XYZ file of C-alpha atoms in Angstrom:
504
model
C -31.195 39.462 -29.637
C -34.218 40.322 -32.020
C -36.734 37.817 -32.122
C -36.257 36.666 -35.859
C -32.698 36.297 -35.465
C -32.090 32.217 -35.666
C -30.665 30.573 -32.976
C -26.815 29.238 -33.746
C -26.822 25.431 -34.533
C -24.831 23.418 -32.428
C -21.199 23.295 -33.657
C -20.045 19.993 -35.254
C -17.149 19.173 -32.777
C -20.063 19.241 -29.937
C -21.648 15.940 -31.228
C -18.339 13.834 -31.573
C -18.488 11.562 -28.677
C -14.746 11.251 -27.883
C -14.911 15.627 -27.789
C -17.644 15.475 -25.195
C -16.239 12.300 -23.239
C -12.852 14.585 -22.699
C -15.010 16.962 -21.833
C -16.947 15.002 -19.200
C -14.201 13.195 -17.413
C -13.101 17.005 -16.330
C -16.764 16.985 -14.603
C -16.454 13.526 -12.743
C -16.787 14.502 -9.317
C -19.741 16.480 -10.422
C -22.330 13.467 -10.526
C -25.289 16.132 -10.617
C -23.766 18.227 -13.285
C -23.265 14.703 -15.212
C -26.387 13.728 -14.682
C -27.953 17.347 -16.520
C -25.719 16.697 -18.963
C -26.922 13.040 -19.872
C -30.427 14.889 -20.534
C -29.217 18.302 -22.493
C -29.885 15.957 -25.588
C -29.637 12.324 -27.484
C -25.968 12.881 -28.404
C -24.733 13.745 -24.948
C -26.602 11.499 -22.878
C -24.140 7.832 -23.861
C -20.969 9.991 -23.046
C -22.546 11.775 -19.972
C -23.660 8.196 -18.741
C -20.297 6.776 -19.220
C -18.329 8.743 -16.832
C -20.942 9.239 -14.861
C -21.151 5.393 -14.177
C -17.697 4.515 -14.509
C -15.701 4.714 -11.227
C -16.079 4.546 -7.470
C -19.957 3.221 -7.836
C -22.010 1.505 -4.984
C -23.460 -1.958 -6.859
C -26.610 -1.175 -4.047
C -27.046 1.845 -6.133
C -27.189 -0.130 -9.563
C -29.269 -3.057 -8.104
C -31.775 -0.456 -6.846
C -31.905 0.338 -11.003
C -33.876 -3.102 -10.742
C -35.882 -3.110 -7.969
C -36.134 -1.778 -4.797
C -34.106 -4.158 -2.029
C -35.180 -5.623 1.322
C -31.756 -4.968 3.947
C -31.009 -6.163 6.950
C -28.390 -4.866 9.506
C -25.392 -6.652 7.066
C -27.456 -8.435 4.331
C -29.742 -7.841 1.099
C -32.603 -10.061 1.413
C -34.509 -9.906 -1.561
C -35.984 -7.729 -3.886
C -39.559 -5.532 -2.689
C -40.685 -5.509 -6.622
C -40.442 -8.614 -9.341
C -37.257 -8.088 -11.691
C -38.714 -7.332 -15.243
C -37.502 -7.738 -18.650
C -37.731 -3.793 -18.783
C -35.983 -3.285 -15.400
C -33.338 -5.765 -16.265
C -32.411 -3.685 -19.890
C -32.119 -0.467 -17.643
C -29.944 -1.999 -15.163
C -27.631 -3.744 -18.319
C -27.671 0.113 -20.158
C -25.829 1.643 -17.126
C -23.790 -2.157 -15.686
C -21.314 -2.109 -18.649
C -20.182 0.981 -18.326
C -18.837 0.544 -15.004
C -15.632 0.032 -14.472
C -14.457 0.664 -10.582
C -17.446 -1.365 -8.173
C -17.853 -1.506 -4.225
C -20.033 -3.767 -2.584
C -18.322 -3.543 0.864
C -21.108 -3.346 3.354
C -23.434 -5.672 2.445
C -23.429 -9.575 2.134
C -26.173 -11.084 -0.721
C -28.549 -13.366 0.977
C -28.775 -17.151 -1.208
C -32.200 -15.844 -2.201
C -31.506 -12.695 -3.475
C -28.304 -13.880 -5.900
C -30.675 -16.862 -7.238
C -33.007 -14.891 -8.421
C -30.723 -12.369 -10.187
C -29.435 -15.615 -11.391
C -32.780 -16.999 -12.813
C -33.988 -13.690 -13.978
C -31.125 -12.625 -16.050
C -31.912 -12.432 -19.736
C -28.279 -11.920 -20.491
C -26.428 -15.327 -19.798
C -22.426 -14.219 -18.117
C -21.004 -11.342 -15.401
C -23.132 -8.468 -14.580
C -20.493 -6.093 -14.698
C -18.859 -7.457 -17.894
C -16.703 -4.459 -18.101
C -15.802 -3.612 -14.649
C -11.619 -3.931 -14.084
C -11.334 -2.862 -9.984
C -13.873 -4.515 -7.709
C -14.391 -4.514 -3.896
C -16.839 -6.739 -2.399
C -17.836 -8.372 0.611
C -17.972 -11.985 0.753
C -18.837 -15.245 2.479
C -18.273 -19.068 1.816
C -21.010 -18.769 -0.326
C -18.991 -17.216 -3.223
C -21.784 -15.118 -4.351
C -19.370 -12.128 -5.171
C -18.652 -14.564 -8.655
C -21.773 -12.956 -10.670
C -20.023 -9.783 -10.411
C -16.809 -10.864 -12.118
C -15.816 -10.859 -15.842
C -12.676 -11.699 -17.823
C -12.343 -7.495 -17.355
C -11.295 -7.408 -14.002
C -7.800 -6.542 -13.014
C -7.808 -5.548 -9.239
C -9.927 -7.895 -6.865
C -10.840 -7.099 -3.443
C -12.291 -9.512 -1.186
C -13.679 -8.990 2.015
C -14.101 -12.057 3.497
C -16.619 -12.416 6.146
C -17.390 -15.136 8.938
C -19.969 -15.465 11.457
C -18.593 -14.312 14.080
C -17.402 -10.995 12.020
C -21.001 -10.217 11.475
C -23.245 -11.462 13.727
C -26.103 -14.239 13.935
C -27.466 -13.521 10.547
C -24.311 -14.919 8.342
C -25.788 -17.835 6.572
C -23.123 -20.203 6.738
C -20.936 -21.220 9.366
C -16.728 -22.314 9.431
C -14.122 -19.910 8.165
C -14.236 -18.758 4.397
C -11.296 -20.892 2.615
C -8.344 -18.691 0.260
C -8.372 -21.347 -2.004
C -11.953 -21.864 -3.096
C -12.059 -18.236 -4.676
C -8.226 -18.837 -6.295
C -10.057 -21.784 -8.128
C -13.053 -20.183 -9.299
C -11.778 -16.196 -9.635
C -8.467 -17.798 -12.104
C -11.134 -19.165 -15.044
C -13.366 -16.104 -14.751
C -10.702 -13.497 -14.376
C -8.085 -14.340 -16.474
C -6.704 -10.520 -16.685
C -6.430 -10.412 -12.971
C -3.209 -8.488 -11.851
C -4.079 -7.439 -8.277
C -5.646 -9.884 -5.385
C -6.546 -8.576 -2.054
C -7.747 -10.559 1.004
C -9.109 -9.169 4.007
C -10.503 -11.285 6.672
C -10.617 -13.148 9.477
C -10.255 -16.682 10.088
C -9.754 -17.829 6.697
C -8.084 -21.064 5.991
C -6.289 -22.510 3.127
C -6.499 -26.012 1.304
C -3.865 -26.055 -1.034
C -5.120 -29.333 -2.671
C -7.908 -27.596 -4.388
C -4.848 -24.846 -5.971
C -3.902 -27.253 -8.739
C -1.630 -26.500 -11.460
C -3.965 -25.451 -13.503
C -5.468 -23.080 -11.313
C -2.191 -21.229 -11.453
C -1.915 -21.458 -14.991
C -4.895 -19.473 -15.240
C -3.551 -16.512 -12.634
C -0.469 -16.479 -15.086
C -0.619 -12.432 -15.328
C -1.444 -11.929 -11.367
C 1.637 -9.248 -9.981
C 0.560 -8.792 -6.714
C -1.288 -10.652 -4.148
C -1.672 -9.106 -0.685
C -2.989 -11.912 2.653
C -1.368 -8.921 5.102
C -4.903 -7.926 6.551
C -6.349 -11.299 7.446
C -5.653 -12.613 10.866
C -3.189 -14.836 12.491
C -3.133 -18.292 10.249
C -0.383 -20.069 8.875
C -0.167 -19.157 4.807
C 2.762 -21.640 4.495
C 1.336 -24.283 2.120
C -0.652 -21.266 0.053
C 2.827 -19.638 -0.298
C 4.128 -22.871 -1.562
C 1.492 -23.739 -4.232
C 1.764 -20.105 -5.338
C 5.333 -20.459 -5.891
C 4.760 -21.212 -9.940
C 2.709 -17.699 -10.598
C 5.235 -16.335 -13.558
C 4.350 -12.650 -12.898
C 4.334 -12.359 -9.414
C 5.673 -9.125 -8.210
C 4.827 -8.498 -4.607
C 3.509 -10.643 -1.822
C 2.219 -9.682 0.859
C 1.362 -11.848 4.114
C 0.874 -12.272 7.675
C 2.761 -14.949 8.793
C 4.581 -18.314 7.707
C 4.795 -20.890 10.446
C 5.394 -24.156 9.139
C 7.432 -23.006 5.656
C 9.492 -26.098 4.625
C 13.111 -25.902 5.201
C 13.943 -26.911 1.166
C 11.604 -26.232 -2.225
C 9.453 -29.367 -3.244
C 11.191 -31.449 -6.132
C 8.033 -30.389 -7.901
C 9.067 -26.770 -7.889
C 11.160 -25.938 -10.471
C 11.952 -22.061 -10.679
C 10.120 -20.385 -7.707
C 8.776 -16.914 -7.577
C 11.067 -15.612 -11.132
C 9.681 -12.184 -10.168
C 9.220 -11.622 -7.231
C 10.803 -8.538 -6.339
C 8.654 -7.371 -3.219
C 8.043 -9.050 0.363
C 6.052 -8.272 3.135
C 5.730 -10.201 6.233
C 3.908 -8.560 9.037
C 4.794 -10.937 11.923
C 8.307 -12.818 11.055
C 9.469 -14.333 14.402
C 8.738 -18.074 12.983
C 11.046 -20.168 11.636
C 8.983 -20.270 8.696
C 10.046 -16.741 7.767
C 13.735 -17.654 7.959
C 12.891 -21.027 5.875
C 11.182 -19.140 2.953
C 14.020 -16.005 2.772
C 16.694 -18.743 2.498
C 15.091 -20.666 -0.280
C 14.212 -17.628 -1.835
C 17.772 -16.966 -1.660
C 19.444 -20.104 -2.882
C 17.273 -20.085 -5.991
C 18.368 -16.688 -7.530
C 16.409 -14.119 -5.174
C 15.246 -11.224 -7.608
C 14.096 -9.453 -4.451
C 14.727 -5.524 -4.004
C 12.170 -4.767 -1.320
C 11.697 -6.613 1.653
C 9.680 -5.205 4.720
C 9.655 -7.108 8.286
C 7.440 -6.614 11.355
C 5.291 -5.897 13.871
C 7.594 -8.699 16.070
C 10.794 -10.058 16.522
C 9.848 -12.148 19.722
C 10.855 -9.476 20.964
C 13.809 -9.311 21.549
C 17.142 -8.408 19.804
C 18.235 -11.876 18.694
C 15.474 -12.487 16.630
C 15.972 -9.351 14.901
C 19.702 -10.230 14.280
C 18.452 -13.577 12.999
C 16.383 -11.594 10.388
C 19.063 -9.616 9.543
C 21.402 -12.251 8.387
C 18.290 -13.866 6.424
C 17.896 -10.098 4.554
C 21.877 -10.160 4.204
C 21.137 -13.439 1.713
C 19.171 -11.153 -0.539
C 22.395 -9.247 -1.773
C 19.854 -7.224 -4.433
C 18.285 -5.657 -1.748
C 17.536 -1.761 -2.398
C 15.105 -1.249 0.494
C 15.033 -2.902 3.815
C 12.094 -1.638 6.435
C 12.134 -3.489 9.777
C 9.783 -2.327 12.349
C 8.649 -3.803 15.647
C 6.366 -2.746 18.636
C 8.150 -4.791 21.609
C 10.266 -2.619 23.912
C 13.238 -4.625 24.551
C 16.900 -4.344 24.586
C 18.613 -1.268 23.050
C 19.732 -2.120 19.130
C 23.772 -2.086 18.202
C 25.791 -1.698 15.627
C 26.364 -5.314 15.524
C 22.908 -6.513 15.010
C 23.162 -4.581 11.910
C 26.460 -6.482 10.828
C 24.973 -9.053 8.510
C 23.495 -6.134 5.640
C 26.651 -3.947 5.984
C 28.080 -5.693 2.958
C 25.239 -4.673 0.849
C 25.771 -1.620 -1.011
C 22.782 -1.678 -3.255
C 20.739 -0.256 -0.166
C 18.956 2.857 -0.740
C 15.918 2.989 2.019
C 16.787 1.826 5.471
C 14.129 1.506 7.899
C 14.247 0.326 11.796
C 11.433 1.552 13.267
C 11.397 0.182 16.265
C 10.032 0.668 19.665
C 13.567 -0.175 21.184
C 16.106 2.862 22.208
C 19.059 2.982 19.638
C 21.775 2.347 21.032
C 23.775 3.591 18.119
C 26.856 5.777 18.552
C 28.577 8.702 15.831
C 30.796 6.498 15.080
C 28.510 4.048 14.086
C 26.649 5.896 12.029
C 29.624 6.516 9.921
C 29.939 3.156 9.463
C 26.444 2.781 8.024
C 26.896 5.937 5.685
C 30.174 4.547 4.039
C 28.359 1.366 4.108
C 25.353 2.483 2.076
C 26.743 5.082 -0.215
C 23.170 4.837 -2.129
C 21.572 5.989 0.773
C 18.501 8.096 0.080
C 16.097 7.332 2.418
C 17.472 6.011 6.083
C 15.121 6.103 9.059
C 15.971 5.077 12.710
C 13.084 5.700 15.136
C 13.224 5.238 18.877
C 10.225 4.621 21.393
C 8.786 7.636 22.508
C 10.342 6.779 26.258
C 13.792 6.457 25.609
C 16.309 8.709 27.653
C 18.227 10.798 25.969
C 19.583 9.622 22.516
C 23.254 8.437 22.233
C 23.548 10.219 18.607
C 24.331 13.597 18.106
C 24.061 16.547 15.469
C 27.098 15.500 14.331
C 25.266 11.969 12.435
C 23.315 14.028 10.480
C 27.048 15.842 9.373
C 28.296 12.689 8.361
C 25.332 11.520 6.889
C 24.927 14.125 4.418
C 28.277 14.380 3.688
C 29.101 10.454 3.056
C 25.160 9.628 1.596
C 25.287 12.338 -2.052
C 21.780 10.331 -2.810
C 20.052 11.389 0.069
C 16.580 12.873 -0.080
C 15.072 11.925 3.487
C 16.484 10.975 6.947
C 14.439 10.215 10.483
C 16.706 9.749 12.801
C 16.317 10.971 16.741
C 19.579 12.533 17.965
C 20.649 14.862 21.354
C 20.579 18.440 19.966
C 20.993 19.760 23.187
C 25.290 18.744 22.871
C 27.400 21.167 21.659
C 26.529 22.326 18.619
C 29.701 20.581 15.747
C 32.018 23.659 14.639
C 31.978 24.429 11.175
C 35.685 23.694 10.930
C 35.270 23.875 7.017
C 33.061 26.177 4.823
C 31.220 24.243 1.926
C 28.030 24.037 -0.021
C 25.291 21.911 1.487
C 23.571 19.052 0.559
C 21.613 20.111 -2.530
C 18.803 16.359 -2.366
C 18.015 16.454 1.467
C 14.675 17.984 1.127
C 13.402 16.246 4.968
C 14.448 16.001 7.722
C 12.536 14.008 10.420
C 14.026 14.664 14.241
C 11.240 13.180 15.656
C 11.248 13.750 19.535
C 14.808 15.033 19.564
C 15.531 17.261 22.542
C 16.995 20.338 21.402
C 18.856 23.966 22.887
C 20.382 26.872 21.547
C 17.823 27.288 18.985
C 19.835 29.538 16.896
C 23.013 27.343 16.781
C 21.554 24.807 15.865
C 19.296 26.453 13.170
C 22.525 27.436 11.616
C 24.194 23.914 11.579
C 20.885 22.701 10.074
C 20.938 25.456 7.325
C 24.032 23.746 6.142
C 22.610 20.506 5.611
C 20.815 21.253 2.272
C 19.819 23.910 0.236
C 16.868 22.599 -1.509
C 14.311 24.764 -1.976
C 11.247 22.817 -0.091
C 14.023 21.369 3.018
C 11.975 21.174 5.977
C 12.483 19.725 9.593
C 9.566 18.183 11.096
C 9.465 16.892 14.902
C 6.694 15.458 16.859
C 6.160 15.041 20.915
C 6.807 17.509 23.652
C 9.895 18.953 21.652
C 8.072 19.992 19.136
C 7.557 23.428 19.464
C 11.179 24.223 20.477
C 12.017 22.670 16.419
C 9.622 24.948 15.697
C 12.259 27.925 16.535
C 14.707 26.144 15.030
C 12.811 26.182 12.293
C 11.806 30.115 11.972
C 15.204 31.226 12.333
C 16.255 28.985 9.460
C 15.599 31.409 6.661
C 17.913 33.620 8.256
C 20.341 31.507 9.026
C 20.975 30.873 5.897
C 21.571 34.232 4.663
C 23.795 34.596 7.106
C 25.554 31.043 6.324
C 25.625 32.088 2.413
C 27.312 35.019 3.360
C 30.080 32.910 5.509
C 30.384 30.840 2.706
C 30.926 33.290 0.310
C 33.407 35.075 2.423
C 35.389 31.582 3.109
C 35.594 31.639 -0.301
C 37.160 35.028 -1.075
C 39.982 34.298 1.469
């Protein structure tokens, strides 16, 4: 290009901020390429910054903006240079724009948060635009200068001393219902609350009724990573949240057998329950009242124990079989007991809403064919059954012929785990017909399996969706893997049976 030619003036479109923002969010992952872009030029460097610092940031990364910090092995200690007016207008430039904040390995010494507190220029949240937020916290509630009426999805790591060493600054368990109190007037938007933790406590006292009037738009709250305490009289005060979607918990020991008089419509919403460890009385309390209010619940997911043993999984069963809007039932325990029957499975038979059925547990199934085709025309919504069996059982007591009458009595089915005895005789085809045409998975698990090409033809007639696979796992595994190279051909060659059934 000759020297005298001028140079092309940037195009219009190039300087209209919501045209370069589209622009940048492609580049996100790109923080260096972001950062280049931020200095191209005036007009590009408030777009550039916005993406840039808008999701998945490390708050030690913005508080270096101010000043370089003093760390120990789990804490911040204090700042190496004195926070300035200038420093603090840098680190406000880039804190609104962030929207997605971790703070997950470090704790905020007393000393450190007071100053940020007393140096400040802007009165309110640091992050007064930041909606997710995962941070690390003890009984000190420090994590609260973070939060703004933005946030929507609150993590909470809650620390103790003993989690962390000799350095945590306070001693005694952090307590649920301190941060419920003070997180529900700064975080009025919240939808999403997140625990993690050990040895936290509750004192429901300090969750008054107006504390729950301010969580009115929370959906889901999940307690299922903290440790082993009781939740029961958290549960109950939290009974009034009007958008409450799905809970999530460890345990509930002590539940009350009836609802307070106080409690006038519990949980209107709730629609999703997890309980990790059920065998209390507790768990059968709160499933029952749910139930005799008007349950809306559709999900419900039980485990890691039953006590062990096969009556206290019946016991849960009939406490499900209340909840007659039930569309997905996972129960799943790690004890190896007593083999699990048909009739343990008796109280949710009547419930034909069911589409995702889930034991997995660690017991052998005891389970029969004929059994299984009393589950099928139980559940004709059936899409996504699942009955695992420890990896010691002795040979299983289904055969190939459950997966025939499950796909043939279950037209909704998309997935299926089930462990059966392929090594049987293969079922004869006594009737040509088209397959299954949802069944996209098929899960054998540690199925023992022969006559690879037999049964690589009865499985081709299962489904013919276009991504079916079989997957298998233990020392069987590679024999599915046969099965599952001669499936291609097996069904041409069923295809061409089929179409020849069909002439005659």
């Amino acid at each position: 290009m000759p020297l005298s030619t001028p140079l092309t003036p940037h195009h219009n479109l190039t300087l209209v901020e919501d045209v370069l923002l589209s622009i940048f969010w492609h580049l996100e992952e790109l923080k260096g390429t972001l950062k280049s872009a931020g200095l191209v030029c005036r007009a590009w460097y408030n777009p550039a910054m916005d993406v840039l610092w808008a999701n998945s940031i490390n708050l030690l990364h913005l508080l270096n903006v101010l000043s370089q910090i003093k760390k120990e092995t789990i804490h911040l200690q204090h700042f190496v240079q004195p926070l300035t007016l200038h420093s603090w207008s840098r680190f406000h430039s880039l804190a609104h724009r962030v929207r997605d904040a971790t703070l997950s390995d470090y704790l905020l010494k007393s000393a450190l948060v007071s100053e940020l507190s007393r140096t400040n220029p802007k009165r309110g949240p640091l992050l007064p635009n930041v909606r997710r937020l995962v941070l690390c916290e003890e009984r000190n509630q420090h994590s609260l200068i973070w939060m703004g009426p933005a946030v929507e999805n609150l993590c909470l790591l809650l620390e103790t001393r003993g989690d962390r060493g000799p350095s945590s600054e306070v001693h005694g368990p952090p307590v649920i219902s301190d941060f419920f109190t003070h997180v529900g007037a700064l975080c009025p938007n919240l939808t999403d609350l997140t625990l993690k933790g050990q040895g936290i406590s509750a004192d429901p006292i300090a969750i008054t009724p107006q504390t729950i009037g301010q969580l009115h738009r929370l959906k889901n709250v999940d307690f299922s990573n903290h440790d082993e305490h009781d939740v029961s009289a958290i549960v109950l005060r939290m009974a009034e949240l009007p958008a409450l979607e799905s809970l999530s918990l460890v345990r509930l020991v002590s539940f009350p057998s009836k609802w307070p008089q106080s409690t006038t419509t519990p949980f209107p919403k709730l629609k999703k329950l997890l309980i990790k460890r059920p065998s209390h009385a507790g768990t059968k309390a709160f499933l029952h009242n749910l139930a005799s209010t008007g349950s809306h619940l559709t999900k419900l997911e039980l485990g890691e124990d039953f006590n062990g043993d096969i009556a206290s999984l019946k016991e849960m069963m009939v406490s499900a079989g209340e909840h007659t809007g039930l569309e997905s039932l996972v129960m799943y325990s790690k004890q190896d007991r007593m083999p699990l029957f048909i009739d343990t499975l008796e109280p949710i038979l009547q419930y034909r809403s069911l589409s995702t059925l889930k034991l997995d547990l660690e017991w052998p199934v005891g389970l029969k064919d004929d059994d299984m085709e009393t589950l099928a025309s139980s559940f004709p919504k059936m899409e996504h059954p699942a009955l695992a069996t420890c990896h010691n059982d002795p040979l299983p007591s289904l055969t190939l012929r459950t997966l025939s009458i499950a796909v043939t009595q279950c037209p909704c089915l998309e997935t299926l785990s089930i462990v059966v005895d392929a090594c049987k005789p293969v079922p004869q085809v006594q009737h040509v017909h088209a397959p299954h045409n949802r069944l996209r998975e098929l899960n054998i698990g540690c199925s023992p399996v022969e006559r690879y090409s037999d049964v690589a033809y009865f499985m081709a007639g299962l489904s013919d969706a276009e991504d079916f696979c079989i997957l298998s796992h233990g020392r069987w595994e590679w024999h599915w893997d046969k099965v599952t190279d001669a499936l291609p051909a097996m069904r041409k060659k069923r295809a061409a049976d089929r179409a020849r059934g069909l002439r005659s």
